[in-house]
XYZ file of C-alpha atoms in Angstrom:
655
model
C -60.943 21.144 9.816
C -57.599 20.292 8.269
C -57.822 18.418 4.924
C -55.435 15.735 3.874
C -52.943 16.880 1.193
C -53.194 15.230 -2.205
C -50.447 12.726 -2.952
C -48.671 14.614 -5.797
C -44.956 14.124 -5.276
C -43.456 14.789 -8.705
C -42.155 11.240 -8.960
C -41.826 11.525 -12.813
C -39.332 14.331 -12.472
C -37.298 12.316 -9.998
C -37.061 9.345 -12.401
C -35.972 11.583 -15.269
C -32.953 12.903 -13.441
C -31.838 9.506 -12.396
C -33.060 9.331 -8.752
C -32.660 5.714 -7.492
C -35.913 3.846 -7.336
C -35.477 2.757 -3.748
C -35.377 6.387 -2.631
C -38.561 7.148 -4.568
C -40.258 4.246 -2.911
C -39.063 5.432 0.530
C -40.496 8.917 -0.080
C -43.800 7.517 -1.338
C -44.072 5.193 1.675
C -43.465 8.054 4.163
C -45.886 10.417 2.504
C -48.564 7.778 2.284
C -48.116 7.071 5.946
C -48.484 10.750 6.780
C -51.483 11.157 4.462
C -53.185 8.193 6.086
C -52.602 9.647 9.557
C -54.057 13.005 8.484
C -57.175 11.357 7.043
C -57.550 9.342 10.221
C -57.361 12.421 12.376
C -59.766 14.205 10.139
C -62.265 11.383 10.473
C -61.709 11.304 14.184
C -62.382 15.014 14.391
C -65.618 14.651 12.512
C -66.646 11.814 14.825
C -65.753 13.883 17.917
C -68.132 16.665 16.717
C -70.978 14.148 16.656
C -71.794 14.688 13.033
C -70.721 11.253 12.074
C -72.871 9.397 14.460
C -75.945 11.397 13.717
C -75.517 10.631 10.044
C -74.973 6.971 10.803
C -78.178 6.934 12.917
C -80.172 8.575 10.130
C -78.987 5.938 7.689
C -79.714 3.058 10.048
C -76.026 2.136 10.514
C -73.933 1.457 13.541
C -72.252 4.613 14.981
C -68.891 5.298 13.269
C -66.992 5.428 16.617
C -68.034 1.915 17.453
C -67.172 0.696 13.955
C -63.640 2.117 14.337
C -63.234 0.342 17.670
C -64.564 -2.898 16.261
C -61.995 -2.754 13.395
C -59.106 -2.457 15.831
C -58.214 1.190 15.147
C -58.226 3.494 18.182
C -60.976 6.168 18.399
C -61.977 8.561 21.178
C -65.185 7.530 22.821
C -65.522 10.916 24.611
C -66.451 13.358 21.841
C -67.146 16.249 24.173
C -63.637 16.428 25.718
C -62.317 19.867 24.609
C -58.765 19.209 25.758
C -58.516 16.080 23.719
C -59.773 17.912 20.608
C -57.125 20.563 20.916
C -54.430 17.936 21.266
C -55.668 16.198 18.161
C -55.605 19.519 16.292
C -51.973 20.202 17.197
C -50.941 16.654 16.047
C -52.750 17.210 12.727
C -51.034 20.546 12.197
C -47.632 19.005 13.025
C -48.199 16.148 10.634
C -49.246 18.517 7.909
C -46.119 20.621 8.418
C -43.929 17.598 8.208
C -45.639 16.509 5.050
C -45.261 19.904 3.418
C -41.611 19.992 4.348
C -40.930 16.617 2.868
C -42.754 17.532 -0.402
C -40.813 20.825 -0.526
C -37.507 19.010 -0.246
C -38.392 16.651 -3.030
C -39.443 19.465 -5.415
C -36.300 21.445 -4.538
C -34.178 18.408 -5.310
C -35.834 17.898 -8.680
C -35.471 21.578 -9.706
C -31.933 22.265 -8.579
C -30.403 18.957 -9.536
C -27.969 19.337 -6.719
C -26.782 17.192 -3.875
C -29.479 16.390 -1.414
C -29.927 13.993 1.407
C -33.036 12.072 2.340
C -34.983 13.349 5.262
C -33.770 12.005 8.611
C -37.306 10.738 9.252
C -36.449 7.777 6.885
C -34.463 6.318 9.792
C -37.675 5.911 11.779
C -38.900 3.510 9.063
C -35.676 1.538 8.933
C -34.641 3.010 5.554
C -30.917 3.412 4.973
C -29.848 7.049 4.962
C -27.507 7.758 2.054
C -26.392 10.991 0.339
C -27.215 11.463 -3.306
C -24.153 12.464 -5.236
C -24.507 14.422 -8.550
C -28.196 13.771 -9.260
C -27.777 15.227 -12.721
C -25.681 12.285 -13.919
C -27.307 8.962 -14.859
C -27.485 6.448 -12.001
C -24.891 3.658 -12.355
C -25.448 0.503 -10.353
C -21.739 -0.345 -10.689
C -20.949 2.517 -8.360
C -22.322 0.456 -5.480
C -20.283 -2.617 -6.397
C -17.133 -0.645 -7.004
C -17.180 2.411 -4.752
C -14.742 5.093 -5.743
C -14.383 6.550 -2.227
C -11.969 3.815 -1.184
C -9.756 4.178 -4.273
C -6.139 5.442 -3.828
C -3.118 6.023 -6.065
C 0.189 4.425 -4.868
C 3.708 4.993 -6.005
C 5.371 2.478 -8.280
C 5.799 -0.852 -6.587
C 8.060 -3.829 -7.353
C 6.610 -7.007 -8.778
C 6.860 -10.178 -6.669
C 8.911 -13.025 -7.992
C 5.895 -15.328 -8.149
C 3.767 -12.752 -10.007
C 6.646 -12.174 -12.418
C 7.051 -15.908 -12.985
C 3.319 -16.427 -13.638
C 3.197 -13.458 -16.053
C 6.333 -14.284 -17.969
C 5.442 -18.023 -18.300
C 2.371 -17.244 -20.263
C 4.025 -14.498 -22.221
C 7.032 -16.675 -23.211
C 4.783 -19.544 -24.213
C 2.730 -17.395 -26.481
C 5.734 -15.699 -27.910
C 7.391 -19.060 -28.682
C 4.166 -20.254 -30.393
C 3.785 -17.142 -32.544
C 6.106 -18.267 -35.388
C 4.301 -21.604 -35.842
C 0.905 -19.935 -35.660
C 2.023 -17.622 -38.494
C 3.347 -20.576 -40.507
C 0.177 -22.706 -40.195
C -2.145 -19.831 -40.851
C -4.192 -20.483 -44.017
C -2.872 -24.025 -44.478
C -5.121 -27.027 -45.092
C -4.743 -29.692 -42.364
C -6.383 -33.129 -42.456
C -6.951 -34.595 -38.965
C -7.799 -38.268 -38.486
C -9.798 -38.953 -35.300
C -10.077 -42.703 -34.598
C -12.998 -44.133 -32.748
C -10.876 -44.709 -29.691
C -10.595 -40.914 -29.146
C -14.404 -40.536 -29.357
C -14.836 -43.042 -26.553
C -12.055 -41.548 -24.343
C -12.265 -38.874 -21.600
C -10.208 -36.500 -23.856
C -12.733 -36.249 -26.671
C -13.936 -32.809 -25.550
C -10.279 -31.589 -25.299
C -9.488 -32.852 -28.764
C -12.525 -31.057 -30.246
C -11.591 -27.869 -28.424
C -7.990 -28.075 -29.806
C -9.379 -28.420 -33.359
C -11.567 -25.298 -32.875
C -8.492 -23.548 -31.431
C -6.522 -24.432 -34.549
C -9.318 -23.101 -36.726
C -9.389 -19.864 -34.698
C -5.570 -19.481 -35.358
C -6.218 -19.665 -39.080
C -5.898 -23.358 -39.884
C -8.390 -24.921 -42.311
C -9.220 -28.233 -40.709
C -10.672 -31.307 -42.416
C -11.747 -34.021 -39.972
C -11.920 -37.669 -40.871
C -13.820 -39.636 -38.305
C -13.186 -43.329 -37.616
C -15.590 -45.529 -35.704
C -14.029 -48.956 -35.669
C -14.603 -49.666 -31.895
C -18.183 -48.430 -32.190
C -18.914 -50.717 -35.128
C -17.345 -53.684 -33.215
C -19.544 -52.950 -30.207
C -22.776 -52.564 -32.229
C -22.229 -55.858 -34.184
C -21.565 -57.623 -30.884
C -24.749 -56.097 -29.405
C -26.927 -57.316 -32.288
C -25.133 -60.683 -32.620
C -23.854 -60.045 -36.132
C -20.732 -61.930 -36.973
C -18.093 -60.040 -38.988
C -14.809 -61.564 -40.171
C -11.604 -60.259 -41.749
C -9.368 -61.379 -44.475
C -5.787 -59.953 -44.444
C -7.000 -57.157 -42.088
C -9.918 -56.118 -44.354
C -13.493 -56.467 -43.186
C -15.857 -58.461 -45.366
C -18.870 -56.238 -45.276
C -22.255 -57.778 -46.214
C -25.461 -55.766 -46.473
C -26.486 -56.353 -42.827
C -23.057 -55.307 -41.589
C -23.249 -52.240 -43.841
C -26.498 -51.154 -42.325
C -24.977 -51.181 -38.894
C -21.927 -49.326 -40.208
C -24.196 -46.624 -41.680
C -26.084 -46.289 -38.374
C -22.846 -45.932 -36.376
C -21.372 -43.474 -38.817
C -24.512 -41.272 -38.464
C -24.277 -41.244 -34.652
C -20.551 -40.443 -34.728
C -21.189 -37.628 -37.215
C -23.928 -36.041 -35.145
C -21.828 -36.386 -31.914
C -18.850 -34.634 -33.523
C -20.969 -31.911 -34.957
C -22.573 -31.252 -31.582
C -19.230 -31.035 -29.846
C -17.749 -28.747 -32.404
C -20.898 -26.607 -32.489
C -20.088 -25.328 -29.009
C -17.274 -23.290 -30.441
C -14.301 -22.034 -28.527
C -14.723 -22.474 -24.735
C -15.137 -19.246 -22.752
C -15.382 -17.150 -25.855
C -17.473 -13.965 -25.572
C -20.956 -14.346 -26.972
C -21.553 -12.336 -30.133
C -17.924 -12.123 -31.204
C -18.240 -14.886 -33.823
C -15.483 -16.934 -32.232
C -17.921 -19.546 -30.944
C -19.803 -19.837 -34.324
C -18.501 -22.953 -35.895
C -20.129 -24.410 -38.985
C -19.496 -28.143 -39.656
C -20.286 -29.443 -43.172
C -20.478 -33.122 -44.067
C -21.793 -34.922 -47.163
C -21.121 -37.432 -49.892
C -17.578 -36.041 -50.574
C -15.874 -39.419 -50.768
C -16.189 -41.435 -53.977
C -15.330 -45.161 -53.852
C -15.334 -48.388 -55.808
C -15.820 -51.971 -54.659
C -12.894 -53.854 -53.160
C -13.959 -56.738 -55.380
C -13.177 -60.430 -55.230
C -9.612 -61.204 -53.955
C -8.258 -64.695 -53.312
C -11.608 -66.119 -54.157
C -13.422 -64.064 -51.448
C -16.089 -61.569 -52.319
C -15.725 -58.522 -50.108
C -19.177 -57.317 -51.143
C -19.795 -53.781 -49.736
C -16.124 -53.222 -48.734
C -14.739 -50.354 -50.805
C -11.639 -48.613 -51.939
C -11.429 -44.787 -51.822
C -11.195 -43.523 -55.371
C -11.175 -39.724 -54.847
C -12.659 -36.892 -52.846
C -14.466 -33.822 -54.093
C -11.478 -31.581 -53.488
C -12.902 -28.464 -55.324
C -16.078 -28.407 -53.120
C -14.163 -29.103 -49.964
C -11.633 -26.276 -50.624
C -14.597 -23.941 -51.342
C -16.169 -24.695 -48.011
C -12.798 -24.247 -46.130
C -12.418 -20.850 -47.792
C -15.802 -19.881 -46.416
C -14.626 -20.625 -42.884
C -16.393 -24.035 -42.422
C -14.956 -27.255 -40.918
C -15.416 -30.252 -43.256
C -16.226 -33.537 -41.694
C -15.611 -36.745 -43.634
C -16.655 -40.313 -42.550
C -15.482 -43.779 -43.507
C -18.313 -44.406 -45.974
C -17.810 -43.963 -49.693
C -20.355 -43.379 -52.420
C -20.443 -44.612 -56.011
C -22.088 -43.079 -59.109
C -24.437 -46.182 -59.086
C -25.993 -45.012 -55.771
C -24.189 -47.643 -53.725
C -22.541 -47.143 -50.310
C -19.240 -48.834 -49.423
C -17.557 -49.430 -46.161
C -13.989 -47.952 -46.473
C -11.078 -47.597 -44.055
C -11.010 -44.100 -42.461
C -7.201 -44.067 -42.625
C -7.338 -44.401 -46.412
C -9.955 -41.636 -46.594
C -7.609 -39.373 -44.650
C -4.675 -40.188 -46.932
C -6.690 -39.553 -50.068
C -8.138 -36.327 -48.783
C -4.729 -34.991 -47.763
C -3.278 -35.874 -51.116
C -5.977 -34.377 -53.351
C -6.409 -31.312 -51.170
C -2.621 -30.808 -51.259
C -2.696 -30.436 -47.445
C 0.254 -29.055 -45.610
C -0.175 -31.678 -42.882
C -1.879 -34.937 -42.102
C -2.373 -35.796 -38.409
C -3.027 -39.213 -36.952
C -3.853 -39.900 -33.259
C -1.993 -43.123 -32.576
C -1.601 -45.208 -29.408
C 1.396 -43.207 -28.174
C 4.293 -45.366 -29.404
C 7.755 -43.807 -29.820
C 10.761 -44.571 -31.986
C 14.252 -44.662 -30.474
C 17.695 -44.931 -31.965
C 19.497 -47.466 -29.707
C 22.939 -46.421 -31.121
C 22.638 -42.917 -29.670
C 22.091 -41.557 -26.208
C 21.752 -43.322 -22.945
C 19.126 -45.378 -21.131
C 17.983 -47.385 -24.103
C 18.620 -44.845 -26.871
C 17.688 -41.423 -28.079
C 14.103 -40.628 -29.035
C 13.637 -39.909 -32.739
C 10.981 -37.328 -33.646
C 11.583 -37.008 -37.379
C 11.764 -39.716 -39.977
C 12.616 -38.847 -43.549
C 10.774 -40.603 -46.288
C 13.614 -43.058 -47.025
C 14.233 -43.790 -43.359
C 10.544 -44.433 -42.817
C 10.393 -46.766 -45.756
C 13.344 -48.799 -44.509
C 11.894 -48.833 -40.944
C 8.523 -49.936 -42.243
C 10.117 -52.836 -44.188
C 11.911 -53.846 -40.987
C 8.673 -53.855 -38.957
C 6.873 -55.893 -41.663
C 9.508 -58.582 -41.523
C 9.268 -58.736 -37.720
C 5.505 -59.151 -37.960
C 5.659 -61.663 -40.796
C 3.805 -59.444 -43.262
C 4.944 -60.025 -46.823
C 2.116 -58.718 -49.033
C 2.662 -55.040 -48.072
C -0.955 -54.569 -47.157
C -1.095 -54.205 -43.385
C -4.437 -53.428 -41.831
C -5.254 -53.137 -38.124
C -9.047 -53.287 -38.469
C -9.066 -56.526 -36.547
C -6.071 -55.846 -34.295
C -6.300 -55.642 -30.561
C -4.729 -52.354 -29.478
C -3.594 -53.973 -26.184
C -1.748 -56.978 -27.690
C -1.141 -55.914 -31.300
C -0.146 -52.355 -30.862
C 2.933 -52.781 -33.025
C 0.666 -53.803 -35.959
C -1.412 -50.667 -35.463
C 1.723 -48.517 -35.386
C 3.001 -50.120 -38.563
C -0.315 -49.321 -40.249
C 0.004 -45.614 -39.396
C 3.613 -45.637 -40.621
C 2.611 -47.129 -43.945
C -0.229 -44.564 -44.294
C 2.245 -41.741 -43.571
C 4.673 -43.127 -46.214
C 1.861 -43.297 -48.716
C 0.760 -39.710 -48.020
C 4.292 -38.241 -48.205
C 5.055 -40.137 -51.371
C 1.937 -38.645 -52.892
C 2.976 -35.092 -52.212
C 1.828 -34.329 -48.567
C 4.562 -32.265 -46.919
C 4.417 -33.701 -43.434
C 2.540 -36.393 -41.519
C 2.386 -36.173 -37.763
C 1.531 -38.932 -35.386
C 0.524 -37.772 -31.889
C -0.675 -39.652 -28.802
C -4.392 -39.961 -28.213
C -3.740 -40.437 -24.511
C -2.109 -37.051 -23.808
C -4.071 -33.842 -23.461
C -3.196 -31.162 -25.903
C -0.829 -33.365 -27.898
C -1.850 -31.929 -31.277
C -1.256 -28.294 -30.118
C 2.051 -29.257 -28.520
C 3.245 -31.049 -31.708
C 2.147 -28.302 -34.169
C 2.712 -25.102 -32.281
C 5.686 -25.602 -30.003
C 9.346 -26.143 -30.726
C 9.755 -29.281 -28.623
C 6.707 -31.151 -29.939
C 5.809 -34.553 -28.662
C 4.933 -36.734 -31.661
C 6.504 -38.433 -34.660
C 6.888 -36.635 -37.994
C 7.356 -38.258 -41.342
C 8.421 -35.794 -44.073
C 9.770 -35.988 -47.591
C 13.540 -36.288 -47.816
C 14.773 -32.663 -47.865
C 18.223 -33.889 -48.655
C 17.460 -36.292 -51.356
C 20.288 -35.842 -53.825
C 22.785 -34.421 -51.258
C 25.935 -36.608 -51.038
C 29.584 -36.359 -50.176
C 31.664 -35.038 -53.092
C 34.329 -37.118 -54.771
C 37.312 -36.231 -56.936
C 35.203 -36.501 -60.109
C 33.067 -33.645 -58.887
C 35.899 -31.090 -58.852
C 35.174 -29.672 -62.282
C 31.450 -29.363 -61.566
C 32.255 -27.445 -58.308
C 34.549 -25.105 -60.195
C 31.831 -24.381 -62.723
C 29.403 -23.508 -59.968
C 31.584 -21.200 -57.934
C 33.521 -19.519 -60.861
C 30.740 -16.921 -61.673
C 30.458 -16.031 -57.974
C 34.225 -15.598 -57.734
C 34.214 -13.176 -60.632
C 31.541 -11.075 -58.874
C 33.566 -11.002 -55.683
C 30.890 -12.911 -53.760
C 33.143 -15.875 -53.042
C 36.855 -15.887 -52.390
C 38.981 -17.334 -55.196
C 39.935 -21.006 -54.782
C 42.346 -22.544 -57.230
C 41.522 -26.002 -58.547
C 44.360 -27.538 -56.544
C 42.894 -26.244 -53.233
C 39.546 -27.763 -54.150
C 41.140 -31.111 -54.926
C 43.003 -31.091 -51.593
C 39.879 -30.179 -49.607
C 37.412 -32.355 -51.548
C 36.675 -34.504 -48.495
C 34.976 -31.507 -46.919
C 32.669 -30.744 -49.868
C 29.106 -31.867 -50.401
C 27.126 -31.621 -53.586
C 23.456 -31.757 -54.608
C 22.875 -33.990 -57.555
C 19.769 -34.423 -59.765
C 19.624 -36.678 -62.807
C 23.387 -36.930 -62.795
C 24.022 -33.160 -62.800
C 25.707 -31.366 -59.872
C 23.477 -28.330 -59.162
C 24.716 -27.083 -55.791
C 27.666 -27.446 -53.491
C 29.039 -26.337 -50.019
C 32.018 -27.042 -47.830
C 32.128 -27.977 -44.117
C 35.340 -27.231 -42.152
C 35.736 -28.367 -38.501
C 37.743 -26.088 -36.219
C 38.933 -26.898 -32.674
C 38.233 -24.049 -30.142
C 38.184 -24.370 -26.390
C 35.548 -21.677 -26.139
C 33.052 -23.907 -27.929
C 32.119 -27.478 -26.929
C 33.643 -29.924 -29.441
C 34.736 -26.991 -31.631
C 32.778 -25.303 -34.429
C 31.680 -25.908 -38.000
C 32.249 -23.481 -40.822
C 29.778 -23.615 -43.742
C 31.492 -22.109 -46.708
C 31.725 -22.083 -50.500
C 27.875 -22.317 -50.844
C 26.847 -22.175 -54.480
C 23.512 -22.949 -56.044
C 22.621 -23.180 -59.735
C 20.425 -20.200 -60.821
C 17.854 -22.718 -62.076
C 17.190 -23.998 -58.522
C 17.493 -20.803 -56.496
C 13.717 -20.747 -55.930
C 13.322 -24.364 -54.908
C 14.671 -24.165 -51.351
C 17.969 -25.901 -52.054
C 19.845 -23.412 -49.954
C 17.591 -24.291 -46.964
C 18.317 -27.957 -47.590
C 22.047 -27.448 -47.682
C 21.992 -25.398 -44.477
C 19.807 -27.939 -42.735
C 22.046 -30.747 -43.813
C 25.067 -28.874 -42.395
C 23.323 -28.289 -39.036
C 22.314 -31.974 -38.725
C 25.872 -33.026 -39.612
C 27.142 -30.807 -36.768
C 24.608 -32.267 -34.250
C 25.486 -35.869 -35.092
C 29.170 -35.029 -34.299
C 28.360 -33.230 -31.122
C 29.106 -29.711 -32.461
C 26.602 -27.035 -31.405
C 28.036 -23.919 -33.081
C 28.187 -23.151 -36.824
C 29.470 -19.949 -38.349
C 29.616 -18.393 -41.794
C 31.432 -15.514 -43.394
C 29.463 -13.475 -45.913
C 29.514 -10.139 -47.714
C 26.183 -10.135 -49.536
C 23.661 -12.455 -47.831
C 23.730 -11.420 -44.153
C 19.901 -10.992 -44.130
C 19.389 -14.552 -45.383
C 21.377 -15.981 -42.514
C 19.899 -13.568 -39.915
C 16.403 -14.813 -40.931
C 17.530 -18.363 -40.103
C 18.763 -17.586 -36.589
C 22.357 -16.570 -37.131
C 23.750 -13.729 -34.994
C 26.493 -11.315 -35.968
C 29.723 -11.657 -33.958
C 33.035 -9.800 -34.074
C 35.892 -11.467 -36.012
C 37.622 -12.206 -32.697
C 34.865 -14.776 -32.076
C 36.335 -16.953 -34.838
C 38.484 -19.931 -33.920
C 42.159 -18.910 -33.754
C 43.105 -20.859 -36.848
C 40.336 -19.230 -38.872
C 41.003 -15.749 -37.484
C 44.640 -15.981 -38.588
C 43.459 -16.169 -42.234
C 40.688 -13.533 -41.849
C 40.915 -10.915 -44.663
C 40.421 -7.507 -43.002
C 40.497 -5.720 -46.375
C 37.638 -7.766 -47.675
C 35.952 -7.411 -44.232
C 33.301 -10.128 -44.456
C 30.686 -10.240 -41.673
C 30.809 -13.128 -39.181
C 27.570 -14.886 -38.121
C 27.242 -17.654 -35.591
C 24.328 -20.028 -34.953
C 23.897 -22.265 -31.924
C 22.259 -25.640 -32.655
C 20.725 -27.521 -29.749
C 19.302 -30.772 -31.153
C 17.629 -32.307 -34.148
C 14.180 -31.441 -32.834
C 15.153 -27.844 -33.024
C 16.164 -28.230 -36.639
C 12.915 -30.046 -37.431
C 10.888 -27.143 -36.197
C 13.003 -24.599 -38.037
C 12.636 -26.480 -41.286
C 8.831 -26.089 -41.015
C 9.251 -22.306 -41.249
C 12.077 -22.307 -43.745
C 10.449 -24.546 -46.303
C 6.963 -23.007 -46.062
C 7.912 -19.976 -48.181
C 11.088 -21.358 -49.817
C 12.718 -17.935 -50.459
C 15.419 -17.443 -52.963
C 18.926 -18.018 -51.698
C 21.893 -16.094 -53.155
C 24.963 -18.214 -52.851
C 27.256 -15.754 -51.088
C 29.212 -17.343 -48.298
C 32.902 -17.166 -48.512
């Protein structure tokens, strides 16, 4: 009688060398099937010899042959047929041989760790036949997803025009943004988010842009407004709120609703910022954003004005700048609300715009950003189709423009508030409010205030990180003190340039020449003293549109050489050229070529000079010639951001 083989297949060894699990299961299934058939034939042989039935009869059970038939498994009911017994014996021997062969192949595959194939009998069970390559190496599931058999190496191929355009577009955008990213890195930026943004479809985009700025190294402080949310809640609960000169009279019941709304807005912003940077890899730390809020704003009561008690309406007194800066240095985002706190444990309703201005002032922020309704400023005296769009307002221009708007709106007290203004019908009043806040912030020392549209996706990134921008910027007057020279300034100019002439940095100019050319000189004056000067000469040249400007005779007092006066003089000259339609400015220098190269000038041969200037060129002195192309005022605005960030020392050294 042939005994069934024990099921010992060495599966542990197969797993250790990295045999795929599905092949192990296929072997196990095949061997179990063979083992079952062997046991069945063994039982059948025993039954055919008659021993099984006799035992069953002795034990009082039904004969085994009949039990097999009853259970649906075929059994021979003629135990005395010799021919049938021999046929069964041959089948048992054949099955045992197949089983031994299969077990031998498995053991050999485990010991040799070589290339083996599964037995072809797997096809009978519907198992996919597949060769095992390099069993010694660990099994990698990616090899099935990315088969290496189909990989080929091709010779160098040309890039399609569309692929090149798509690739260069992203590359050029990133390269153009790189200088602004470097300038803003490490700077404190206060961003005011009005309640209208929180109710718009762009709220998620705005929050993502703020996280992106933080990722690029900016230290953001968010000031959240909630004026429309408060208006909606008071209307829902039937609470009447009235305004006096644009300021809300806030009683205790109104204050409770303001506190409730402020809490909801704070939690909503924290939740949106807590998602981190979209599509950032998990575990890199990029999507870990910590938002900190608290009682950072200190306020005092608005008081009684015009016989009206404003009760819980407050005025922002200060912010806890030291604590906020500490949190920013730790990599956190600080969130401020419109509520102010007093030492007497009272809470006051303040205007979020005033909180933003006070925070930017005391934190000495590089920038303050407002999301306005998308208004623009145009100069009707320039350009076509209604005027040229103005992107930059100096402090003095902004003040005069603000006074003009106040007269148009009939405001005389200088305290414009848009708390009760309808953005659809009184948009000009809202815009004036933002202009006055910008003037107040810049006057208190904030470098620049930007107003960007809350209706355009990515407006804050476009304004801060691209050359073209898309908002309105109010900045301190870089040219405050620069004026056209007069005949009384001749001696002061001589005193400035004489030391440089002795050093050979500037060409010698006799006093008579300066008097004759005084109309082309400009001076920088402070407290009645002339501390810097330069000259502009206009040359006609057919090679350049509207000719060229030469900036020459630049001299800055040593006491001001670290205050960025040279940058201001250069910027003034470039703006002067743009206003007259000139787009090329050149300088001749022997000592400060690096200073001009850093500001976008390119070296040219002397033959590039206008003919009239080239006729007087001193080849023995051999000064270097540098040209700069100026496109528009927006271009100058963006360059000033980088020039005045570091304010490097300028050596007066143009001829």
